[in-house]
């Protein structure tokens, strides 16, 4: 018998591990193991847990149409998950465990441990590359090293990579007589020992996810280049939550883009670049496991003297900094689990360069709230904003939260939506309401810091660290 262990690849389409198991012409069983304690250590957001929970029912349905049963187990940690897989392999005389690679350090260690344990009992572990457009480790510069700058990475990736059509998955014909006594994933009343928060805004049906991708490629991507930075407009795909749990693969995204011929236009090629940023950060953690230990990428960054003020951290988390664009974004995150990319950059910049807080605290908070929480993208994004990362923003480029608001939410539409207290503020003052003559009449805090002052402090702190 063949076992397919699903992790962050919760789909049947374009799933290399599943396809390989079916192609073996042996009976196939699928498995998902919840690891609540481990997820807690990784700060997984309850909203993402809910998305996974809901998606499992759909996965079960999709697998049953292929004649495959989905077993469900719940343990504490990755170590326990390894024990569980080893036990199942013995019980069902499994020949091969098929799974898709995960590149984060704990996940890599888990799979190495499994490889060793299965080797002792002559079961094979076959791992496949699935998470990215290209295999991490395969895009190298002329010296054979990994790229530390995005643009040449992208060029090299595009030069060596060919998009291919998505192959339709075949049903498993060999499953006739397997008898399964294990608990299966049954319904929304199945146990799931992790806190959950409503994720209904993200439909989880396979057709609905495909449709969202189709609609985006058909109606929106064309204008992506011009409109993607304006948070009041629904101009980005909002597919990140699905990519993060593998309900959708990046290859499916690109196949759809190419099928429509949209990669030829400016919007399509910019969107493709964003998907390649996703690859860039996944490749980076593959080469630099220190990132998974939350270490800075650049050597001088450990010398930055960060602040650890609880008050400031909480004001930022709760969207009470007095800077409307920052607060609106944080309220969007807290209430929906998602935040627009431009605003992720603004709030992370404000966190590190106006509040001088250690980026690791912000990274952790994002992870605990994001429905699309993805270690590599989140770590890469935070280190980019903190200027401690690989190809990060230069430290002296500091976003001004007022002008960012004026530029990307000129009419204050986004800000007023998330901060109704500001509804009466005229456009002229919407991003600096404390300057409005009637500011005292509204229930909104004055700015907790003065951007101009903090900017100078940041320049000094970074210079000091670089000169150390
Ligand atoms: C501080 C910070 C933290 C972030 N944390 C995460 C995270 O935990 N998970 C996550 O998926 N993205 C993260 N991002 C990247 C980006 O903000 C989101 O991927 C994007 O906003 C998701 O919206 P979308 O699906 O509409 O994106 P689109 O604009 O439609 O882009 C398509 C896809 O490309 C990928 N992508 C886009 N931008 C980036 C990027 N800069 N880096 C890596 N991948 C990208 C995503 O998978 C996204 O779904 C972070 C960015 C910053 C600045």
JSON list of N, CA and C and ligand atoms in Angstrom, two decimals, residues 216 224 228 235-241 243-244 253 271 273-279 281 338-348 366-367 370 372-385, ligand 1:
[
{"chain": "A", "resi": 216, "resn": "UNK", "atom": "N", "xyz": [-9.92, 36.44, -11.50]},
{"chain": "A", "resi": 216, "resn": "UNK", "atom": "CA", "xyz": [-8.82, 37.41, -11.37]},
{"chain": "A", "resi": 216, "resn": "UNK", "atom": "C", "xyz": [-8.07, 37.53, -12.70]},
{"chain": "A", "resi": 224, "resn": "UNK", "atom": "N", "xyz": [-3.47, 45.18, -12.94]},
{"chain": "A", "resi": 224, "resn": "UNK", "atom": "CA", "xyz": [-2.74, 44.92, -11.68]},
{"chain": "A", "resi": 224, "resn": "UNK", "atom": "C", "xyz": [-1.59, 45.91, -11.47]},
{"chain": "A", "resi": 228, "resn": "UNK", "atom": "N", "xyz": [-2.55, 47.86, -8.11]},
{"chain": "A", "resi": 228, "resn": "UNK", "atom": "CA", "xyz": [-2.29, 46.93, -7.00]},
{"chain": "A", "resi": 228, "resn": "UNK", "atom": "C", "xyz": [-1.90, 47.62, -5.70]},
{"chain": "A", "resi": 235, "resn": "UNK", "atom": "N", "xyz": [-7.91, 44.99, -6.18]},
{"chain": "A", "resi": 235, "resn": "UNK", "atom": "CA", "xyz": [-7.12, 44.86, -7.41]},
{"chain": "A", "resi": 235, "resn": "UNK", "atom": "C", "xyz": [-6.02, 43.79, -7.33]},
{"chain": "A", "resi": 236, "resn": "UNK", "atom": "N", "xyz": [-5.93, 43.12, -6.18]},
{"chain": "A", "resi": 236, "resn": "UNK", "atom": "CA", "xyz": [-4.99, 42.00, -6.11]},
{"chain": "A", "resi": 236, "resn": "UNK", "atom": "C", "xyz": [-5.81, 40.70, -6.03]},
{"chain": "A", "resi": 237, "resn": "UNK", "atom": "N", "xyz": [-5.14, 39.57, -6.16]},
{"chain": "A", "resi": 237, "resn": "UNK", "atom": "CA", "xyz": [-5.89, 38.31, -6.33]},
{"chain": "A", "resi": 237, "resn": "UNK", "atom": "C", "xyz": [-6.54, 37.80, -5.05]},
{"chain": "A", "resi": 238, "resn": "UNK", "atom": "N", "xyz": [-6.00, 38.15, -3.89]},
{"chain": "A", "resi": 238, "resn": "UNK", "atom": "CA", "xyz": [-6.43, 37.57, -2.60]},
{"chain": "A", "resi": 238, "resn": "UNK", "atom": "C", "xyz": [-6.41, 36.04, -2.67]},
{"chain": "A", "resi": 239, "resn": "UNK", "atom": "N", "xyz": [-5.38, 35.51, -3.28]},
{"chain": "A", "resi": 239, "resn": "UNK", "atom": "CA", "xyz": [-5.22, 34.05, -3.36]},
{"chain": "A", "resi": 239, "resn": "UNK", "atom": "C", "xyz": [-4.19, 33.54, -2.35]},
{"chain": "A", "resi": 240, "resn": "UNK", "atom": "N", "xyz": [-3.57, 34.47, -1.62]},
{"chain": "A", "resi": 240, "resn": "UNK", "atom": "CA", "xyz": [-2.45, 34.09, -0.75]},
{"chain": "A", "resi": 240, "resn": "UNK", "atom": "C", "xyz": [-2.84, 33.04, 0.30]},
{"chain": "A", "resi": 241, "resn": "UNK", "atom": "N", "xyz": [-4.07, 33.12, 0.81]},
{"chain": "A", "resi": 241, "resn": "UNK", "atom": "CA", "xyz": [-4.48, 32.16, 1.85]},
{"chain": "A", "resi": 241, "resn": "UNK", "atom": "C", "xyz": [-4.48, 30.74, 1.28]},
{"chain": "A", "resi": 243, "resn": "UNK", "atom": "N", "xyz": [-2.67, 29.72, -1.39]},
{"chain": "A", "resi": 243, "resn": "UNK", "atom": "CA", "xyz": [-1.29, 29.33, -1.70]},
{"chain": "A", "resi": 243, "resn": "UNK", "atom": "C", "xyz": [-0.58, 28.89, -0.41]},
{"chain": "A", "resi": 244, "resn": "UNK", "atom": "N", "xyz": [-0.89, 29.56, 0.69]},
{"chain": "A", "resi": 244, "resn": "UNK", "atom": "CA", "xyz": [-0.20, 29.25, 1.96]},
{"chain": "A", "resi": 244, "resn": "UNK", "atom": "C", "xyz": [-0.52, 27.85, 2.47]},
{"chain": "A", "resi": 253, "resn": "UNK", "atom": "N", "xyz": [-1.58, 28.86, -10.81]},
{"chain": "A", "resi": 253, "resn": "UNK", "atom": "CA", "xyz": [-1.76, 30.30, -11.05]},
{"chain": "A", "resi": 253, "resn": "UNK", "atom": "C", "xyz": [-1.14, 30.70, -12.38]},
{"chain": "A", "resi": 271, "resn": "UNK", "atom": "N", "xyz": [2.26, 40.52, -12.01]},
{"chain": "A", "resi": 271, "resn": "UNK", "atom": "CA", "xyz": [1.71, 39.51, -11.08]},
{"chain": "A", "resi": 271, "resn": "UNK", "atom": "C", "xyz": [2.63, 38.29, -11.02]},
{"chain": "A", "resi": 273, "resn": "UNK", "atom": "N", "xyz": [5.76, 38.36, -11.42]},
{"chain": "A", "resi": 273, "resn": "UNK", "atom": "CA", "xyz": [6.90, 38.76, -10.58]},
{"chain": "A", "resi": 273, "resn": "UNK", "atom": "C", "xyz": [6.60, 38.56, -9.10]},
{"chain": "A", "resi": 274, "resn": "UNK", "atom": "N", "xyz": [5.36, 38.84, -8.69]},
{"chain": "A", "resi": 274, "resn": "UNK", "atom": "CA", "xyz": [5.01, 38.66, -7.27]},
{"chain": "A", "resi": 274, "resn": "UNK", "atom": "C", "xyz": [5.07, 37.19, -6.89]},
{"chain": "A", "resi": 275, "resn": "UNK", "atom": "N", "xyz": [4.61, 36.35, -7.81]},
{"chain": "A", "resi": 275, "resn": "UNK", "atom": "CA", "xyz": [4.70, 34.90, -7.52]},
{"chain": "A", "resi": 275, "resn": "UNK", "atom": "C", "xyz": [6.17, 34.46, -7.45]},
{"chain": "A", "resi": 276, "resn": "UNK", "atom": "N", "xyz": [7.02, 35.16, -8.23]},
{"chain": "A", "resi": 276, "resn": "UNK", "atom": "CA", "xyz": [8.44, 34.80, -8.19]},
{"chain": "A", "resi": 276, "resn": "UNK", "atom": "C", "xyz": [9.08, 35.31, -6.88]},
{"chain": "A", "resi": 277, "resn": "UNK", "atom": "N", "xyz": [8.58, 36.43, -6.35]},
{"chain": "A", "resi": 277, "resn": "UNK", "atom": "CA", "xyz": [9.04, 36.86, -5.01]},
{"chain": "A", "resi": 277, "resn": "UNK", "atom": "C", "xyz": [8.76, 35.74, -4.00]},
{"chain": "A", "resi": 278, "resn": "UNK", "atom": "N", "xyz": [7.62, 35.10, -4.17]},
{"chain": "A", "resi": 278, "resn": "UNK", "atom": "CA", "xyz": [7.27, 34.00, -3.26]},
{"chain": "A", "resi": 278, "resn": "UNK", "atom": "C", "xyz": [8.32, 32.89, -3.37]},
{"chain": "A", "resi": 279, "resn": "UNK", "atom": "N", "xyz": [8.70, 32.56, -4.60]},
{"chain": "A", "resi": 279, "resn": "UNK", "atom": "CA", "xyz": [9.76, 31.57, -4.80]},
{"chain": "A", "resi": 279, "resn": "UNK", "atom": "C", "xyz": [11.07, 32.05, -4.17]},
{"chain": "A", "resi": 281, "resn": "UNK", "atom": "N", "xyz": [11.76, 33.91, -1.65]},
{"chain": "A", "resi": 281, "resn": "UNK", "atom": "CA", "xyz": [11.86, 33.73, -0.19]},
{"chain": "A", "resi": 281, "resn": "UNK", "atom": "C", "xyz": [11.87, 32.26, 0.22]},
{"chain": "A", "resi": 338, "resn": "UNK", "atom": "N", "xyz": [-6.39, 39.31, 6.98]},
{"chain": "A", "resi": 338, "resn": "UNK", "atom": "CA", "xyz": [-5.67, 39.61, 5.74]},
{"chain": "A", "resi": 338, "resn": "UNK", "atom": "C", "xyz": [-5.33, 41.10, 5.73]},
{"chain": "A", "resi": 339, "resn": "UNK", "atom": "N", "xyz": [-4.23, 41.46, 5.10]},
{"chain": "A", "resi": 339, "resn": "UNK", "atom": "CA", "xyz": [-3.89, 42.87, 4.95]},
{"chain": "A", "resi": 339, "resn": "UNK", "atom": "C", "xyz": [-3.29, 43.05, 3.56]},
{"chain": "A", "resi": 340, "resn": "UNK", "atom": "N", "xyz": [-3.60, 44.18, 2.97]},
{"chain": "A", "resi": 340, "resn": "UNK", "atom": "CA", "xyz": [-3.09, 44.53, 1.64]},
{"chain": "A", "resi": 340, "resn": "UNK", "atom": "C", "xyz": [-1.56, 44.66, 1.69]},
{"chain": "A", "resi": 341, "resn": "UNK", "atom": "N", "xyz": [-0.89, 44.25, 0.59]},
{"chain": "A", "resi": 341, "resn": "UNK", "atom": "CA", "xyz": [0.58, 44.24, 0.59]},
{"chain": "A", "resi": 341, "resn": "UNK", "atom": "C", "xyz": [1.19, 45.62, 0.86]},
{"chain": "A", "resi": 342, "resn": "UNK", "atom": "N", "xyz": [0.69, 46.65, 0.23]},
{"chain": "A", "resi": 342, "resn": "UNK", "atom": "CA", "xyz": [1.25, 48.00, 0.44]},
{"chain": "A", "resi": 342, "resn": "UNK", "atom": "C", "xyz": [1.19, 48.36, 1.94]},
{"chain": "A", "resi": 343, "resn": "UNK", "atom": "N", "xyz": [0.08, 47.95, 2.57]},
{"chain": "A", "resi": 343, "resn": "UNK", "atom": "CA", "xyz": [-0.08, 48.30, 3.98]},
{"chain": "A", "resi": 343, "resn": "UNK", "atom": "C", "xyz": [0.78, 47.43, 4.89]},
{"chain": "A", "resi": 344, "resn": "UNK", "atom": "N", "xyz": [1.03, 46.18, 4.46]},
{"chain": "A", "resi": 344, "resn": "UNK", "atom": "CA", "xyz": [1.97, 45.36, 5.24]},
{"chain": "A", "resi": 344, "resn": "UNK", "atom": "C", "xyz": [3.32, 46.08, 5.28]},
{"chain": "A", "resi": 345, "resn": "UNK", "atom": "N", "xyz": [3.69, 46.68, 4.14]},
{"chain": "A", "resi": 345, "resn": "UNK", "atom": "CA", "xyz": [4.97, 47.40, 4.10]},
{"chain": "A", "resi": 345, "resn": "UNK", "atom": "C", "xyz": [4.91, 48.65, 4.99]},
{"chain": "A", "resi": 346, "resn": "UNK", "atom": "N", "xyz": [3.78, 49.34, 4.93]},
{"chain": "A", "resi": 346, "resn": "UNK", "atom": "CA", "xyz": [3.66, 50.58, 5.72]},
{"chain": "A", "resi": 346, "resn": "UNK", "atom": "C", "xyz": [3.68, 50.28, 7.22]},
{"chain": "A", "resi": 347, "resn": "UNK", "atom": "N", "xyz": [2.90, 49.29, 7.65]},
{"chain": "A", "resi": 347, "resn": "UNK", "atom": "CA", "xyz": [2.83, 49.05, 9.11]},
{"chain": "A", "resi": 347, "resn": "UNK", "atom": "C", "xyz": [4.12, 48.42, 9.63]},
{"chain": "A", "resi": 348, "resn": "UNK", "atom": "N", "xyz": [4.78, 47.62, 8.80]},
{"chain": "A", "resi": 348, "resn": "UNK", "atom": "CA", "xyz": [6.04, 47.01, 9.25]},
{"chain": "A", "resi": 348, "resn": "UNK", "atom": "C", "xyz": [7.14, 48.08, 9.27]},
{"chain": "A", "resi": 366, "resn": "UNK", "atom": "N", "xyz": [2.08, 39.16, 13.21]},
{"chain": "A", "resi": 366, "resn": "UNK", "atom": "CA", "xyz": [1.48, 38.90, 11.89]},
{"chain": "A", "resi": 366, "resn": "UNK", "atom": "C", "xyz": [1.11, 37.42, 11.76]},
{"chain": "A", "resi": 367, "resn": "UNK", "atom": "N", "xyz": [2.06, 36.57, 12.12]},
{"chain": "A", "resi": 367, "resn": "UNK", "atom": "CA", "xyz": [1.83, 35.12, 11.96]},
{"chain": "A", "resi": 367, "resn": "UNK", "atom": "C", "xyz": [0.61, 34.70, 12.77]},
{"chain": "A", "resi": 370, "resn": "UNK", "atom": "N", "xyz": [-2.49, 36.28, 10.58]},
{"chain": "A", "resi": 370, "resn": "UNK", "atom": "CA", "xyz": [-2.69, 36.18, 9.12]},
{"chain": "A", "resi": 370, "resn": "UNK", "atom": "C", "xyz": [-3.34, 34.87, 8.69]},
{"chain": "A", "resi": 372, "resn": "UNK", "atom": "N", "xyz": [-3.11, 34.03, 5.69]},
{"chain": "A", "resi": 372, "resn": "UNK", "atom": "CA", "xyz": [-2.17, 33.53, 4.69]},
{"chain": "A", "resi": 372, "resn": "UNK", "atom": "C", "xyz": [-0.77, 33.37, 5.28]},
{"chain": "A", "resi": 373, "resn": "UNK", "atom": "N", "xyz": [-0.67, 33.28, 6.60]},
{"chain": "A", "resi": 373, "resn": "UNK", "atom": "CA", "xyz": [0.64, 33.18, 7.26]},
{"chain": "A", "resi": 373, "resn": "UNK", "atom": "C", "xyz": [1.51, 32.13, 6.58]},
{"chain": "A", "resi": 374, "resn": "UNK", "atom": "N", "xyz": [2.67, 32.58, 6.13]},
{"chain": "A", "resi": 374, "resn": "UNK", "atom": "CA", "xyz": [3.61, 31.69, 5.45]},
{"chain": "A", "resi": 374, "resn": "UNK", "atom": "C", "xyz": [4.98, 32.10, 5.94]},
{"chain": "A", "resi": 375, "resn": "UNK", "atom": "N", "xyz": [5.69, 31.17, 6.56]},
{"chain": "A", "resi": 375, "resn": "UNK", "atom": "CA", "xyz": [6.92, 31.58, 7.24]},
{"chain": "A", "resi": 375, "resn": "UNK", "atom": "C", "xyz": [7.86, 32.34, 6.33]},
{"chain": "A", "resi": 376, "resn": "UNK", "atom": "N", "xyz": [8.14, 31.79, 5.15]},
{"chain": "A", "resi": 376, "resn": "UNK", "atom": "CA", "xyz": [9.17, 32.39, 4.28]},
{"chain": "A", "resi": 376, "resn": "UNK", "atom": "C", "xyz": [8.76, 33.79, 3.81]},
{"chain": "A", "resi": 377, "resn": "UNK", "atom": "N", "xyz": [7.51, 33.93, 3.36]},
{"chain": "A", "resi": 377, "resn": "UNK", "atom": "CA", "xyz": [7.05, 35.24, 2.85]},
{"chain": "A", "resi": 377, "resn": "UNK", "atom": "C", "xyz": [6.98, 36.25, 3.99]},
{"chain": "A", "resi": 378, "resn": "UNK", "atom": "N", "xyz": [6.56, 35.79, 5.16]},
{"chain": "A", "resi": 378, "resn": "UNK", "atom": "CA", "xyz": [6.41, 36.71, 6.29]},
{"chain": "A", "resi": 378, "resn": "UNK", "atom": "C", "xyz": [7.77, 37.17, 6.80]},
{"chain": "A", "resi": 379, "resn": "UNK", "atom": "N", "xyz": [8.67, 36.21, 6.96]},
{"chain": "A", "resi": 379, "resn": "UNK", "atom": "CA", "xyz": [10.02, 36.55, 7.41]},
{"chain": "A", "resi": 379, "resn": "UNK", "atom": "C", "xyz": [10.70, 37.45, 6.38]},
{"chain": "A", "resi": 380, "resn": "UNK", "atom": "N", "xyz": [10.56, 37.08, 5.10]},
{"chain": "A", "resi": 380, "resn": "UNK", "atom": "CA", "xyz": [11.17, 37.88, 4.03]},
{"chain": "A", "resi": 380, "resn": "UNK", "atom": "C", "xyz": [10.59, 39.29, 4.02]},
{"chain": "A", "resi": 381, "resn": "UNK", "atom": "N", "xyz": [9.28, 39.40, 4.17]},
{"chain": "A", "resi": 381, "resn": "UNK", "atom": "CA", "xyz": [8.61, 40.71, 4.16]},
{"chain": "A", "resi": 381, "resn": "UNK", "atom": "C", "xyz": [9.05, 41.57, 5.34]},
{"chain": "A", "resi": 382, "resn": "UNK", "atom": "N", "xyz": [9.11, 40.97, 6.51]},
{"chain": "A", "resi": 382, "resn": "UNK", "atom": "CA", "xyz": [9.52, 41.73, 7.71]},
{"chain": "A", "resi": 382, "resn": "UNK", "atom": "C", "xyz": [10.97, 42.18, 7.61]},
{"chain": "A", "resi": 383, "resn": "UNK", "atom": "N", "xyz": [11.83, 41.26, 7.17]},
{"chain": "A", "resi": 383, "resn": "UNK", "atom": "CA", "xyz": [13.25, 41.64, 7.09]},
{"chain": "A", "resi": 383, "resn": "UNK", "atom": "C", "xyz": [13.48, 42.65, 5.96]},
{"chain": "A", "resi": 384, "resn": "UNK", "atom": "N", "xyz": [12.65, 42.59, 4.92]},
{"chain": "A", "resi": 384, "resn": "UNK", "atom": "CA", "xyz": [12.75, 43.60, 3.85]},
{"chain": "A", "resi": 384, "resn": "UNK", "atom": "C", "xyz": [12.43, 44.97, 4.45]},
{"chain": "A", "resi": 385, "resn": "UNK", "atom": "N", "xyz": [11.35, 45.04, 5.20]},
{"chain": "A", "resi": 385, "resn": "UNK", "atom": "CA", "xyz": [10.91, 46.32, 5.76]},
{"chain": "A", "resi": 385, "resn": "UNK", "atom": "C", "xyz": [11.88, 46.83, 6.83]},
{"chain": "B", "resi": 1, "resn": "LIG", "atom": "C1", "xyz": [5.72, 42.47, 6.39]},
{"chain": "B", "resi": 1, "resn": "LIG", "atom": "C2", "xyz": [5.14, 41.53, 5.34]},
{"chain": "B", "resi": 1, "resn": "LIG", "atom": "C3", "xyz": [4.64, 40.28, 5.73]},
{"chain": "B", "resi": 1, "resn": "LIG", "atom": "C4", "xyz": [4.10, 39.40, 4.78]},
{"chain": "B", "resi": 1, "resn": "LIG", "atom": "N1", "xyz": [3.63, 38.18, 5.20]},
{"chain": "B", "resi": 1, "resn": "LIG", "atom": "C5", "xyz": [3.15, 37.31, 4.28]},
{"chain": "B", "resi": 1, "resn": "LIG", "atom": "C6", "xyz": [2.68, 36.02, 4.67]},
{"chain": "B", "resi": 1, "resn": "LIG", "atom": "O1", "xyz": [2.75, 35.62, 5.84]},
{"chain": "B", "resi": 1, "resn": "LIG", "atom": "N2", "xyz": [2.15, 35.22, 3.70]},
{"chain": "B", "resi": 1, "resn": "LIG", "atom": "C7", "xyz": [2.08, 35.59, 2.39]},
{"chain": "B", "resi": 1, "resn": "LIG", "atom": "O2", "xyz": [1.59, 34.82, 1.55]},
{"chain": "B", "resi": 1, "resn": "LIG", "atom": "N3", "xyz": [2.55, 36.79, 1.99]},
{"chain": "B", "resi": 1, "resn": "LIG", "atom": "C8", "xyz": [3.07, 37.65, 2.88]},
{"chain": "B", "resi": 1, "resn": "LIG", "atom": "N4", "xyz": [3.51, 38.88, 2.46]},
{"chain": "B", "resi": 1, "resn": "LIG", "atom": "C9", "xyz": [3.53, 39.20, 1.01]},
{"chain": "B", "resi": 1, "resn": "LIG", "atom": "C10", "xyz": [2.28, 39.89, 0.46]},
{"chain": "B", "resi": 1, "resn": "LIG", "atom": "O3", "xyz": [1.92, 40.99, 1.25]},
{"chain": "B", "resi": 1, "resn": "LIG", "atom": "C11", "xyz": [1.07, 38.96, 0.34]},
{"chain": "B", "resi": 1, "resn": "LIG", "atom": "O4", "xyz": [1.45, 37.77, -0.31]},
{"chain": "B", "resi": 1, "resn": "LIG", "atom": "C12", "xyz": [-0.05, 39.60, -0.48]},
{"chain": "B", "resi": 1, "resn": "LIG", "atom": "O5", "xyz": [-0.46, 40.80, 0.11]},
{"chain": "B", "resi": 1, "resn": "LIG", "atom": "C13", "xyz": [-1.22, 38.64, -0.57]},
{"chain": "B", "resi": 1, "resn": "LIG", "atom": "O6", "xyz": [-2.29, 39.21, -1.26]},
{"chain": "B", "resi": 1, "resn": "LIG", "atom": "P1", "xyz": [-2.73, 38.69, -2.69]},
{"chain": "B", "resi": 1, "resn": "LIG", "atom": "O7", "xyz": [-2.93, 37.22, -2.66]},
{"chain": "B", "resi": 1, "resn": "LIG", "atom": "O8", "xyz": [-3.86, 39.52, -3.13]},
{"chain": "B", "resi": 1, "resn": "LIG", "atom": "O9", "xyz": [-1.44, 38.99, -3.55]},
{"chain": "B", "resi": 1, "resn": "LIG", "atom": "P2", "xyz": [-1.19, 39.25, -5.13]},
{"chain": "B", "resi": 1, "resn": "LIG", "atom": "O10", "xyz": [-0.76, 40.64, -5.25]},
{"chain": "B", "resi": 1, "resn": "LIG", "atom": "O11", "xyz": [-2.35, 38.83, -5.95]},
{"chain": "B", "resi": 1, "resn": "LIG", "atom": "O12", "xyz": [0.05, 38.31, -5.43]},
{"chain": "B", "resi": 1, "resn": "LIG", "atom": "C14", "xyz": [-0.09, 36.94, -5.84]},
{"chain": "B", "resi": 1, "resn": "LIG", "atom": "C15", "xyz": [0.63, 36.02, -4.91]},
{"chain": "B", "resi": 1, "resn": "LIG", "atom": "O13", "xyz": [2.03, 36.25, -4.96]},
{"chain": "B", "resi": 1, "resn": "LIG", "atom": "C16", "xyz": [2.60, 36.03, -3.68]},
{"chain": "B", "resi": 1, "resn": "LIG", "atom": "N5", "xyz": [3.21, 37.30, -3.24]},
{"chain": "B", "resi": 1, "resn": "LIG", "atom": "C17", "xyz": [2.80, 38.55, -3.54]},
{"chain": "B", "resi": 1, "resn": "LIG", "atom": "N6", "xyz": [3.63, 39.45, -3.00]},
{"chain": "B", "resi": 1, "resn": "LIG", "atom": "C18", "xyz": [4.59, 38.76, -2.35]},
{"chain": "B", "resi": 1, "resn": "LIG", "atom": "C19", "xyz": [5.73, 39.12, -1.59]},
{"chain": "B", "resi": 1, "resn": "LIG", "atom": "N7", "xyz": [6.08, 40.40, -1.41]},
{"chain": "B", "resi": 1, "resn": "LIG", "atom": "N8", "xyz": [6.46, 38.15, -1.02]},
{"chain": "B", "resi": 1, "resn": "LIG", "atom": "C20", "xyz": [6.14, 36.85, -1.20]},
{"chain": "B", "resi": 1, "resn": "LIG", "atom": "N9", "xyz": [5.08, 36.44, -1.90]},
{"chain": "B", "resi": 1, "resn": "LIG", "atom": "C21", "xyz": [4.31, 37.38, -2.47]},
{"chain": "B", "resi": 1, "resn": "LIG", "atom": "C22", "xyz": [1.48, 35.63, -2.75]},
{"chain": "B", "resi": 1, "resn": "LIG", "atom": "O14", "xyz": [1.43, 34.23, -2.68]},
{"chain": "B", "resi": 1, "resn": "LIG", "atom": "C23", "xyz": [0.26, 36.19, -3.45]},
{"chain": "B", "resi": 1, "resn": "LIG", "atom": "O15", "xyz": [-0.93, 35.50, -3.17]},
{"chain": "B", "resi": 1, "resn": "LIG", "atom": "C24", "xyz": [4.07, 39.79, 3.40]},
{"chain": "B", "resi": 1, "resn": "LIG", "atom": "C25", "xyz": [4.56, 41.04, 3.03]},
{"chain": "B", "resi": 1, "resn": "LIG", "atom": "C26", "xyz": [5.09, 41.90, 3.98]},
{"chain": "B", "resi": 1, "resn": "LIG", "atom": "C27", "xyz": [5.60, 43.24, 3.54]}
]
